[in-house]
């Protein structure tokens, strides 16, 4: 058996099952072995039913009379049954788990683990997990729980695993750094733990393996980048000084540092591969404009790619204003651009120095005469392929210098692993005169009493308001207020104000018009989904309300909040929560801090890396184990990767490893 054999070679997996597995990304034996349990249920030491006490319990018995009925609440089914052991019987209920009817047979004995609680006038066991008793015996009481994939439930995966016990023995080592056999035993113990401690050890090895792969991928990326050629862009101090003198403000210290790093980087004949990180409003665009000016001075072309038409035109307005007085020709290219062919001819001839645009500029017929610098705003919004398309637009044999900008701060641990191949510049200083944003958590029912007076005051001061909603339309199943119904309510309650709504299903041209009216101050309140999230700059907006705040990630709320506080007036952010539950730690952190880097670290700790990856990278990287906050393990893996790379023959010897990391390489690289 080989790890890269298809799953159908496994015992008990026929073509139909294999098809479902494949659909869920489990294609090979390796994928199958690495489909790790999401958790473990401890069925050790069951109590007898007669002795159960309210709270978490484990019992063992037979189940009968399993039936499903609709509930009074819509879209809910209740599956009920009676569990018996020698000492007595207890009622059991599951919600929306009709499959339990088929899964559970009255002949077999099962272990159940769940909450024993008082509901609708009697005690019952609520939504327990369960496993066949014979199966549990095999595993010393600790039972893995697998994520269900379509029709395949956790129990099915346990069955497949049981059938496959023999294959663990043929799992080879992945790299020479670790004692031989560690991998096979870690994988085995992850699926068949014999104690809590063995789970911990197994996961520690697997986390290490993942880190090793990530770091190796990122180091190899760097090596590969070093092999590429780029055109060196000489730094012209005199001209840059002149440019800076014409600005209405002086650069912040952080901006100066970042610009200096970029200019030095572009002087090399190896492509720059740099990430410019800075909190919202820290002035990244200014730095990008300066770098662009440098490249254009040296006789080359530049392009800036933005994720939305609104952002692209905002960049266009800002940057063309800055560069026009130096005789530089800047053009905007989005889906809505008229006379595209004419513009593209000019780009091809080199009559245009800088093209700012959206996805529309990625098409093959957008050709440059001499593209030397690519700037990507909010780079995580773009896929690898899209970024690569841009890179290919440089003259043959040359790669462009690349500057990616992001307002999502990357925690240091991620930087060391996933983004280790990038050079990073950080804008950790806001331009002077920025007003702080006060953040307050409010319950939805407090809107009228507490938020309305603030809105009145904001409108009275001729400032503007963003109101962010989760959904576009009303959905009877959820209680979230949609963009449209919030818009109606506000219109009703503030009849004198001009209020518009905005969402992602509108046509780009329509969105642009609405956004423009808001940015010109013709609209006072903009009710919107998160389409306003990235980069939009309306300094006169000083209040933002975010509904259903609990449903967003920390980083995303921080981004949204950055829509205000961009002018000279103090701004306010209100995080609205539905229901009665007290606000989560995440929201309270937002109340306390406005430091994006700090918040990113908190997010990493509270939610694990999956969340942050999701924000950072398109096609989120699927980390099997939350381990990126483990700095000790990261450092060990880093050292081991360095040792590994010192012996070039390792790369030939450890074929599985080298093939496995290509997926990481694609995700982590920019060029
Ligand atoms: P970011 O893209 O990092 O969110 P922007 O580049 O859009 O930030 O800058 C936000 C605003 O601050 C813009 O209006 C810009 O003109 C202004 N700005 C940039 N740098 C400075 C500075 N050093 N001093 C004062 N204002 C600045
Ligand atoms: Mg920006």
XYZ file of C-alpha atoms and ligand atoms in Angstrom:
699
model
C 0.000 0.000 0.000
C 1.215 3.477 -0.894
C 0.117 6.701 0.711
C -0.772 8.131 -2.680
C -3.026 5.211 -3.643
C -6.689 6.160 -4.038
C -9.014 5.626 -1.056
C -10.795 2.757 -2.833
C -7.856 0.453 -2.035
C -8.934 0.563 1.620
C -10.966 -2.275 3.058
C -14.678 -1.512 3.279
C -14.583 1.496 0.946
C -16.447 0.857 -2.287
C -16.731 3.117 -5.329
C -19.735 5.008 -3.947
C -18.104 5.828 -0.640
C -14.873 6.682 -2.420
C -16.789 9.166 -4.532
C -18.203 10.943 -1.482
C -14.788 11.011 0.147
C -13.197 12.441 -2.967
C -15.825 15.143 -3.131
C -14.756 16.210 0.329
C -11.081 16.296 -0.503
C -10.174 12.862 0.865
C -8.675 11.348 -2.248
C -5.728 9.251 -1.210
C -4.751 6.942 1.613
C -2.686 9.804 2.952
C -5.685 12.149 2.982
C -7.611 9.420 4.759
C -5.012 8.986 7.488
C -4.704 12.723 7.950
C -8.445 13.184 8.290
C -7.931 13.591 12.010
C -10.670 13.487 14.617
C -12.055 16.876 15.447
C -12.341 15.828 19.076
C -12.535 12.822 21.382
C -15.377 11.617 23.473
C -14.467 9.920 26.700
C -16.711 6.925 27.335
C -14.607 5.627 30.156
C -16.335 4.690 33.399
C -20.031 4.897 32.483
C -22.510 5.499 35.310
C -25.631 3.441 35.719
C -28.832 5.162 34.684
C -30.233 4.945 38.210
C -27.284 6.924 39.517
C -27.215 9.720 36.918
C -27.024 13.293 38.159
C -27.763 16.426 36.148
C -24.822 17.561 34.019
C -22.431 15.744 31.713
C -22.862 11.949 31.892
C -21.661 8.803 30.159
C -23.990 5.805 30.144
C -24.027 2.445 28.443
C -27.148 0.594 27.333
C -29.585 -0.381 24.617
C -31.904 2.060 22.914
C -35.486 1.535 21.728
C -38.474 3.375 20.266
C -36.361 5.823 18.274
C -38.781 8.114 16.463
C -38.655 11.537 14.858
C -41.377 14.174 14.996
C -41.535 17.789 13.813
C -41.178 20.374 16.523
C -43.436 23.318 17.176
C -40.619 25.553 16.046
C -40.265 25.651 12.298
C -37.433 23.767 10.583
C -36.687 21.642 13.591
C -37.152 17.918 14.079
C -36.949 16.099 17.373
C -35.695 12.530 17.500
C -36.516 10.733 20.734
C -35.902 7.318 22.244
C -35.514 5.389 25.481
C -32.154 4.141 26.718
C -32.132 1.237 29.165
C -29.502 -0.436 31.254
C -29.909 -2.935 34.097
C -30.657 -0.180 36.580
C -33.324 1.797 34.720
C -34.376 3.832 31.693
C -33.985 7.427 30.522
C -35.450 9.481 27.719
C -33.054 10.787 25.073
C -33.579 13.622 22.559
C -31.700 14.920 19.540
C -32.542 17.942 17.437
C -32.281 17.862 13.665
C -30.522 14.500 13.734
C -33.078 12.311 12.016
C -30.285 9.963 10.882
C -30.109 8.598 14.426
C -33.226 6.572 13.570
C -31.300 4.556 11.039
C -28.006 4.603 12.831
C -29.172 3.038 16.094
C -30.306 -0.565 16.260
C -32.302 -1.973 19.215
C -30.126 -5.095 19.184
C -26.817 -3.395 19.853
C -25.345 -1.888 22.944
C -24.082 1.714 22.816
C -22.199 4.216 24.906
C -23.784 7.665 25.142
C -22.205 10.872 26.311
C -24.197 14.043 26.773
C -25.969 16.365 29.139
C -28.582 15.066 31.524
C -30.900 18.025 31.978
C -34.396 19.200 32.839
C -36.460 20.051 29.765
C -40.171 20.419 29.167
C -41.090 19.106 32.553
C -38.777 16.099 32.785
C -35.178 15.047 32.855
C -33.682 13.683 29.662
C -30.341 13.058 28.020
C -29.923 15.851 25.454
C -28.098 15.425 22.132
C -25.575 12.840 23.310
C -22.864 11.525 21.063
C -22.843 7.761 20.815
C -20.683 4.863 19.789
C -21.133 1.138 19.633
C -19.966 -0.460 22.828
C -17.828 -3.018 21.022
C -16.104 -0.204 19.203
C -15.444 1.639 22.444
C -13.935 -1.487 23.981
C -11.380 -1.499 21.211
C -10.269 1.964 22.141
C -9.980 2.019 25.891
C -12.891 4.390 26.307
C -11.581 7.298 24.241
C -13.555 7.607 21.071
C -12.617 9.900 18.218
C -15.247 12.175 16.720
C -14.864 12.912 13.032
C -16.361 15.747 11.053
C -19.293 14.436 9.029
C -18.806 14.598 5.268
C -22.124 14.471 3.441
C -23.790 11.167 4.167
C -20.693 9.902 5.986
C -21.006 10.496 9.702
C -18.453 10.217 12.447
C -19.406 6.592 13.065
C -18.667 5.686 9.472
C -15.201 7.143 9.714
C -14.614 5.174 12.887
C -15.655 2.022 11.071
C -13.351 2.730 8.126
C -10.495 3.379 10.534
C -11.116 0.141 12.368
C -10.955 -1.713 9.091
C -7.692 0.001 8.230
C -5.680 -0.624 11.377
C -3.176 -2.674 9.417
C -2.084 0.134 7.118
C -0.526 2.286 9.806
C 2.444 -0.027 9.831
C 3.377 0.889 6.294
C 3.484 4.667 6.922
C 7.036 5.823 6.104
C 8.925 8.582 7.887
C 8.454 12.003 6.379
C 11.845 13.558 7.104
C 15.057 12.598 8.821
C 14.811 15.077 11.689
C 12.604 12.956 13.905
C 13.115 9.525 15.422
C 12.130 6.830 12.966
C 8.619 5.461 13.457
C 7.341 8.551 15.248
C 5.050 9.440 12.399
C 3.307 6.112 12.161
C 2.717 5.890 15.867
C 1.500 9.500 16.077
C -1.029 8.894 13.319
C -2.142 5.657 14.907
C -2.591 7.220 18.330
C -4.495 10.151 16.878
C -7.119 7.697 15.639
C -6.751 5.060 18.378
C -5.663 6.903 21.507
C -4.978 4.888 24.620
C -4.881 7.849 26.976
C -5.339 11.627 27.015
C -1.580 11.882 27.091
C -1.194 9.867 23.899
C -3.563 12.260 22.127
C -1.453 15.185 23.195
C 1.747 13.584 22.004
C 0.264 12.536 18.702
C -1.010 16.006 18.018
C 2.247 17.574 19.013
C 4.126 15.531 16.439
C 1.530 16.270 13.770
C 1.659 19.963 14.542
C 5.422 19.854 14.219
C 5.112 18.103 10.887
C 2.801 20.792 9.623
C 5.082 23.576 10.762
C 8.066 21.879 9.205
C 6.244 21.728 5.876
C 5.063 25.323 6.030
C 8.479 26.657 6.895
C 10.200 24.521 4.295
C 7.744 25.717 1.656
C 8.319 29.306 2.539
C 12.116 28.982 2.562
C 12.045 27.305 -0.838
C 9.830 30.066 -2.147
C 12.422 32.545 -1.125
C 15.132 30.572 -2.860
C 13.098 30.389 -6.026
C 12.385 34.086 -5.952
C 16.109 34.753 -5.658
C 16.617 32.971 -8.968
C 14.268 35.323 -10.835
C 15.426 38.472 -12.562
C 13.873 41.885 -12.249
C 14.864 45.218 -13.645
C 16.730 47.246 -11.017
C 15.127 50.619 -10.295
C 17.690 53.225 -9.270
C 16.751 55.439 -6.364
C 16.639 59.123 -7.245
C 16.973 60.982 -3.959
C 16.688 64.485 -5.447
C 13.448 63.786 -7.272
C 11.899 61.986 -4.347
C 12.716 64.938 -2.101
C 11.037 67.306 -4.550
C 8.022 65.061 -4.578
C 7.766 64.993 -0.811
C 8.060 68.761 -0.594
C 4.915 69.138 -2.662
C 2.819 67.021 -0.315
C 0.387 68.852 1.980
C 1.756 66.849 4.926
C 4.985 65.246 6.057
C 5.367 61.478 6.058
C 5.166 59.646 9.335
C 8.356 58.024 10.567
C 6.936 54.630 9.692
C 6.077 55.757 6.163
C 9.613 57.044 5.646
C 11.090 53.774 6.871
C 8.803 51.687 4.679
C 9.516 53.818 1.606
C 13.241 53.542 2.235
C 13.018 49.758 2.541
C 11.067 49.575 -0.686
C 13.447 51.785 -2.643
C 16.446 49.786 -1.483
C 14.688 46.583 -2.342
C 13.820 47.738 -5.869
C 17.426 48.645 -6.608
C 18.285 44.946 -6.722
C 17.985 42.826 -9.862
C 15.985 40.259 -7.892
C 12.246 40.943 -7.718
C 11.018 42.598 -4.576
C 8.489 40.475 -2.741
C 7.300 42.745 0.009
C 4.257 42.984 2.168
C 3.296 46.422 3.431
C 1.282 45.981 6.572
C -0.453 48.821 8.272
C -3.566 49.461 10.168
C -6.421 51.149 8.373
C -5.597 54.801 7.803
C -1.862 54.404 8.374
C -1.125 55.746 4.895
C -0.192 52.682 2.862
C -1.507 54.184 -0.353
C 0.845 57.118 0.048
C 3.801 54.770 0.334
C 2.643 52.845 -2.732
C 2.345 56.092 -4.677
C 5.885 56.990 -3.749
C 7.224 53.612 -4.875
C 5.271 53.953 -8.115
C 6.728 57.384 -8.683
C 10.209 55.899 -8.310
C 9.562 53.189 -10.890
C 7.984 55.595 -13.362
C 10.863 58.074 -12.977
C 13.167 55.279 -14.064
C 11.106 54.932 -17.247
C 8.915 51.944 -16.406
C 5.220 51.228 -15.982
C 3.343 50.409 -12.799
C 0.020 48.799 -12.102
C -2.115 48.786 -8.975
C -4.727 46.104 -8.496
C -7.625 46.657 -6.082
C -10.360 44.224 -5.084
C -13.352 46.453 -5.842
C -14.275 49.145 -8.336
C -14.965 51.592 -5.520
C -11.497 51.152 -4.132
C -9.852 51.266 -7.521
C -11.455 54.596 -8.329
C -10.599 55.977 -4.934
C -6.975 55.011 -5.441
C -7.148 56.472 -8.902
C -8.418 59.814 -7.671
C -5.888 60.022 -4.870
C -2.876 58.879 -6.822
C -3.532 60.691 -10.080
C -3.918 63.916 -8.111
C -0.530 63.289 -6.511
C 1.265 62.303 -9.700
C -0.379 64.547 -12.303
C 1.714 67.566 -11.387
C 4.810 65.568 -12.316
C 3.492 64.881 -15.799
C 2.718 61.255 -15.038
C -0.182 59.631 -16.873
C -2.438 57.502 -14.703
C -5.446 55.569 -16.019
C -8.329 53.710 -14.424
C -9.357 50.333 -15.802
C -12.403 48.622 -14.316
C -15.330 46.703 -15.717
C -17.169 49.978 -16.233
C -14.370 51.691 -18.184
C -15.518 52.986 -21.587
C -13.318 52.646 -24.668
C -11.266 49.853 -23.161
C -9.596 48.939 -26.447
C -8.299 52.460 -26.905
C -6.935 52.546 -23.374
C -5.294 49.157 -23.798
C -3.512 50.342 -26.933
C -2.097 53.237 -24.959
C -0.962 50.900 -22.202
C 0.709 48.662 -24.764
C 2.475 51.637 -26.373
C 3.686 52.914 -23.049
C 1.694 56.159 -23.270
C 0.181 55.358 -19.882
C 2.583 55.202 -16.959
C 0.355 53.734 -14.313
C -2.810 51.661 -14.559
C -5.073 51.352 -11.553
C -7.855 48.838 -11.742
C -9.736 45.754 -10.728
C -9.845 42.189 -12.051
C -10.700 43.776 -15.379
C -7.021 44.480 -15.946
C -6.029 40.850 -15.593
C -7.316 39.833 -19.013
C -4.764 38.641 -21.549
C -5.299 41.591 -23.861
C -4.045 44.042 -21.235
C -0.404 44.143 -22.231
C 2.255 46.466 -20.933
C 5.252 47.874 -22.699
C 7.491 47.736 -19.658
C 5.821 46.728 -16.420
C 8.289 46.869 -13.554
C 6.202 47.247 -10.391
C 2.958 45.616 -9.354
C 1.081 46.906 -6.314
C -1.706 44.774 -4.930
C -4.092 46.285 -2.436
C -5.675 43.920 0.073
C -3.708 41.080 -1.467
C -5.607 38.357 0.404
C -8.614 39.161 -1.730
C -6.905 37.732 -4.743
C -6.162 34.136 -5.590
C -2.749 32.829 -6.508
C -3.717 32.562 -10.144
C -4.865 36.134 -10.355
C -1.649 37.378 -8.832
C 0.345 35.244 -11.201
C -1.459 36.674 -14.214
C -0.181 40.101 -13.306
C 3.308 38.885 -12.774
C 3.360 37.459 -16.294
C 2.719 40.886 -17.753
C 6.330 41.935 -17.359
C 8.743 41.755 -20.301
C 9.872 38.190 -21.118
C 12.475 36.847 -18.736
C 11.726 39.461 -16.106
C 9.497 39.395 -13.054
C 8.067 42.646 -11.705
C 8.799 43.987 -8.257
C 5.829 43.266 -6.095
C 4.375 45.285 -3.272
C 1.366 43.785 -1.531
C -0.596 45.847 0.927
C -2.778 44.595 3.713
C -4.604 46.153 6.608
C -5.015 42.786 8.278
C -2.091 42.602 10.628
C -0.314 39.287 10.563
C 0.720 37.957 13.943
C 4.402 37.321 14.290
C 4.048 33.586 14.532
C 2.310 33.492 11.165
C 4.933 35.746 9.745
C 7.675 33.337 10.736
C 5.945 30.351 9.212
C 3.521 31.057 6.430
C 4.958 34.353 5.311
C 8.582 33.700 6.057
C 9.559 34.241 2.440
C 8.261 37.772 2.332
C 9.984 40.929 3.332
C 7.706 42.956 5.501
C 7.369 46.680 6.097
C 5.142 47.809 8.884
C 3.312 51.090 9.313
C 2.781 51.097 13.038
C 2.161 54.790 13.396
C -0.880 56.801 12.400
C -0.537 60.235 10.769
C -0.698 63.036 13.278
C -4.010 64.611 14.193
C -5.996 61.385 13.893
C -8.776 61.177 16.410
C -9.288 58.039 18.443
C -12.385 55.945 17.902
C -14.421 55.067 20.983
C -16.034 51.658 20.758
C -19.154 50.665 22.674
C -21.069 47.398 22.807
C -24.853 47.818 22.800
C -27.721 45.383 22.773
C -30.048 45.721 19.846
C -32.931 46.654 22.115
C -30.932 49.660 23.281
C -30.733 51.183 19.806
C -33.492 53.697 20.278
C -32.583 54.754 23.742
C -28.809 54.917 23.437
C -27.818 55.006 19.786
C -30.476 57.272 18.307
C -29.358 60.333 20.313
C -25.806 59.826 18.981
C -27.110 59.596 15.462
C -29.092 62.774 15.938
C -25.988 64.546 17.211
C -23.845 63.246 14.354
C -26.379 64.382 11.784
C -26.626 67.743 13.559
C -22.859 68.197 13.251
C -23.137 67.474 9.500
C -21.113 64.325 9.840
C -21.970 60.985 8.259
C -22.858 57.505 9.400
C -22.229 53.939 8.286
C -24.652 51.259 9.407
C -23.489 47.717 8.680
C -25.926 44.806 8.428
C -25.288 41.130 7.926
C -27.891 40.250 5.302
C -29.305 41.921 2.230
C -32.872 40.658 2.517
C -34.980 39.523 5.405
C -34.823 35.835 6.122
C -37.683 34.467 8.221
C -35.423 31.825 9.743
C -33.008 34.235 11.357
C -33.630 37.322 13.364
C -30.942 39.426 11.762
C -32.116 42.780 10.527
C -31.387 43.059 6.839
C -29.954 46.034 4.989
C -33.330 46.737 3.482
C -35.406 46.592 6.621
C -32.866 48.621 8.595
C -32.914 51.202 5.817
C -36.724 51.408 6.034
C -36.646 51.755 9.799
C -34.043 54.506 9.729
C -35.884 56.384 7.008
C -38.951 56.249 9.132
C -37.188 57.382 12.304
C -34.997 60.054 10.682
C -37.262 61.425 7.960
C -35.088 64.484 7.299
C -31.881 62.586 6.661
C -30.870 61.307 3.257
C -30.341 57.576 3.652
C -29.234 55.058 1.055
C -28.407 51.391 1.076
C -25.631 49.445 -0.578
C -24.902 45.756 -1.018
C -22.883 43.326 -3.075
C -25.704 42.216 -5.345
C -26.006 45.659 -6.945
C -24.434 46.397 -10.305
C -20.923 47.831 -10.019
C -21.962 51.126 -11.620
C -24.845 51.508 -9.212
C -22.605 50.739 -6.242
C -20.094 53.293 -7.408
C -22.750 55.978 -7.715
C -24.065 55.330 -4.220
C -20.584 55.311 -2.792
C -19.725 58.501 -4.606
C -22.809 60.286 -3.313
C -21.803 59.232 0.166
C -18.244 60.334 -0.281
C -19.389 63.735 -1.616
C -21.546 64.117 1.498
C -24.856 64.063 -0.360
C -25.971 61.046 1.667
C -25.913 61.191 5.453
C -26.464 57.572 6.367
C -25.272 54.592 4.365
C -26.809 51.254 5.326
C -24.635 48.552 3.872
C -23.317 45.033 4.014
C -19.586 44.577 4.471
C -18.895 45.685 0.882
C -17.686 48.959 2.359
C -15.135 47.060 4.344
C -11.975 47.609 2.422
C -10.153 50.839 2.224
C -12.997 53.246 1.460
C -12.012 56.695 2.624
C -14.691 59.185 3.691
C -13.106 61.401 6.357
C -16.432 63.051 7.188
C -17.952 59.777 8.404
C -17.668 59.691 12.181
C -20.071 57.045 13.392
C -20.366 53.383 12.470
C -22.900 50.905 13.819
C -22.243 47.213 13.220
C -25.178 44.879 13.673
C -24.726 41.239 14.642
C -21.199 42.075 15.674
C -20.766 38.639 17.225
C -20.870 37.043 13.814
C -17.704 38.693 12.486
C -14.059 37.979 13.160
C -12.062 40.439 15.214
C -9.974 41.469 12.258
C -13.010 42.140 10.146
C -14.669 44.340 12.736
C -11.422 46.186 13.193
C -11.371 46.821 9.450
C -14.955 47.994 9.424
C -14.303 50.269 12.352
C -11.480 51.825 10.373
C -14.076 53.344 8.023
C -14.431 56.096 10.629
C -11.791 58.058 12.488
C -10.221 59.148 9.225
C -10.807 62.857 9.639
C -10.118 65.365 12.375
C -13.264 64.747 14.443
C -13.445 62.099 17.174
C -15.376 59.065 15.967
C -17.582 56.403 17.468
C -18.170 52.734 16.752
C -21.158 50.809 18.111
C -21.103 47.043 18.157
C -24.666 45.781 18.300
C -25.428 42.339 19.638
C -28.690 40.495 19.329
C -30.244 38.602 22.199
C -29.469 38.570 25.858
C -26.107 36.848 26.021
C -23.338 38.948 27.474
C -20.746 40.082 24.931
C -17.898 37.744 24.118
C -14.302 38.323 25.087
C -13.600 39.158 21.456
C -15.967 42.097 21.410
C -14.707 43.315 24.746
C -11.170 43.294 23.368
C -12.371 45.559 20.590
C -13.814 47.934 23.132
C -10.462 48.124 24.859
C -7.995 48.233 22.000
C -7.625 49.826 18.611
C -4.238 48.284 17.884
C -4.668 45.957 14.936
C -1.533 43.984 15.701
C -2.606 43.313 19.257
C -6.082 42.310 18.104
C -4.636 39.908 15.564
C -2.693 38.139 18.307
C -5.841 37.894 20.392
C -7.772 36.504 17.448
C -5.090 33.906 16.900
C -5.340 32.804 20.507
C -9.127 32.833 20.710
C -10.098 31.440 17.368
C -7.078 29.586 16.082
C -5.248 30.216 12.840
C -8.041 29.032 10.568
C -9.842 32.283 11.044
C -6.852 34.417 10.269
C -5.870 32.361 7.269
C -9.400 32.747 6.050
C -9.010 36.469 6.178
C -5.536 36.538 4.779
C -5.611 34.109 1.972
C -8.035 33.212 -0.670
C -8.630 29.470 -0.738
C -8.002 29.267 2.974
C -5.206 27.017 3.937
C -6.596 24.080 5.767
C -4.568 23.655 8.902
C -5.227 20.341 10.501
C -3.945 21.347 13.850
C -4.102 24.667 15.602
C -0.471 25.031 16.384
C 0.661 28.363 15.100
C 0.587 29.956 18.500
C 3.183 27.470 19.688
C 6.341 29.524 19.297
C 8.595 26.904 20.845
C 7.561 24.317 18.297
C 7.923 26.889 15.520
C 11.505 27.604 16.522
C 12.363 23.936 16.643
C 10.847 23.334 13.232
C 12.759 26.320 11.849
C 16.080 24.972 13.034
C 15.294 21.532 11.666
C 14.313 22.942 8.277
C 17.640 24.730 8.087
C 19.478 21.501 8.836
C 17.362 19.718 6.252
C 18.228 22.230 3.554
C 21.953 21.997 4.246
C 21.951 18.563 2.631
C 20.688 18.985 -0.919
C 20.195 15.248 -1.411
C 17.421 15.373 1.193
C 15.212 17.004 -1.376
C 15.561 14.002 -3.636
C 15.302 11.456 -0.883
C 12.127 12.727 0.744
C 9.871 12.772 -2.242
C 6.567 12.695 -0.361
C 7.580 15.748 1.623
C 8.633 17.695 -1.446
C 5.390 16.895 -3.240
C 3.322 17.652 -0.169
C 4.645 21.152 0.263
C 3.803 22.427 -3.209
C 0.325 23.308 -1.980
C 1.806 25.467 0.749
C 4.270 27.007 -1.670
C 1.485 28.217 -3.884
C -0.411 29.724 -1.043
C 2.452 31.489 0.624
C 4.152 32.954 -2.373
C 3.394 36.282 -3.960
C 5.430 36.103 -7.093
P -4.541 53.155 4.297
O -4.563 52.760 2.861
O -3.326 52.681 5.017
O -5.806 52.816 5.021
P -4.473 55.742 3.198
O -3.215 55.659 2.418
O -5.768 55.594 2.479
O -4.432 54.718 4.389
O -4.426 57.105 4.015
C -5.517 57.562 4.743
C -5.607 59.060 4.645
O -4.508 59.674 5.308
C -5.584 59.573 3.231
O -6.546 60.571 3.144
C -4.159 60.129 3.055
O -4.107 61.195 2.163
C -3.814 60.595 4.450
N -2.394 60.523 4.773
C -1.494 59.598 4.363
N -0.270 59.826 4.908
C -0.404 60.917 5.686
C 0.512 61.668 6.526
N 1.786 61.311 6.665
N 0.030 62.734 7.195
C -1.279 63.099 7.082
N -2.168 62.442 6.305
C -1.756 61.359 5.625
Mg -6.070 51.711 1.789
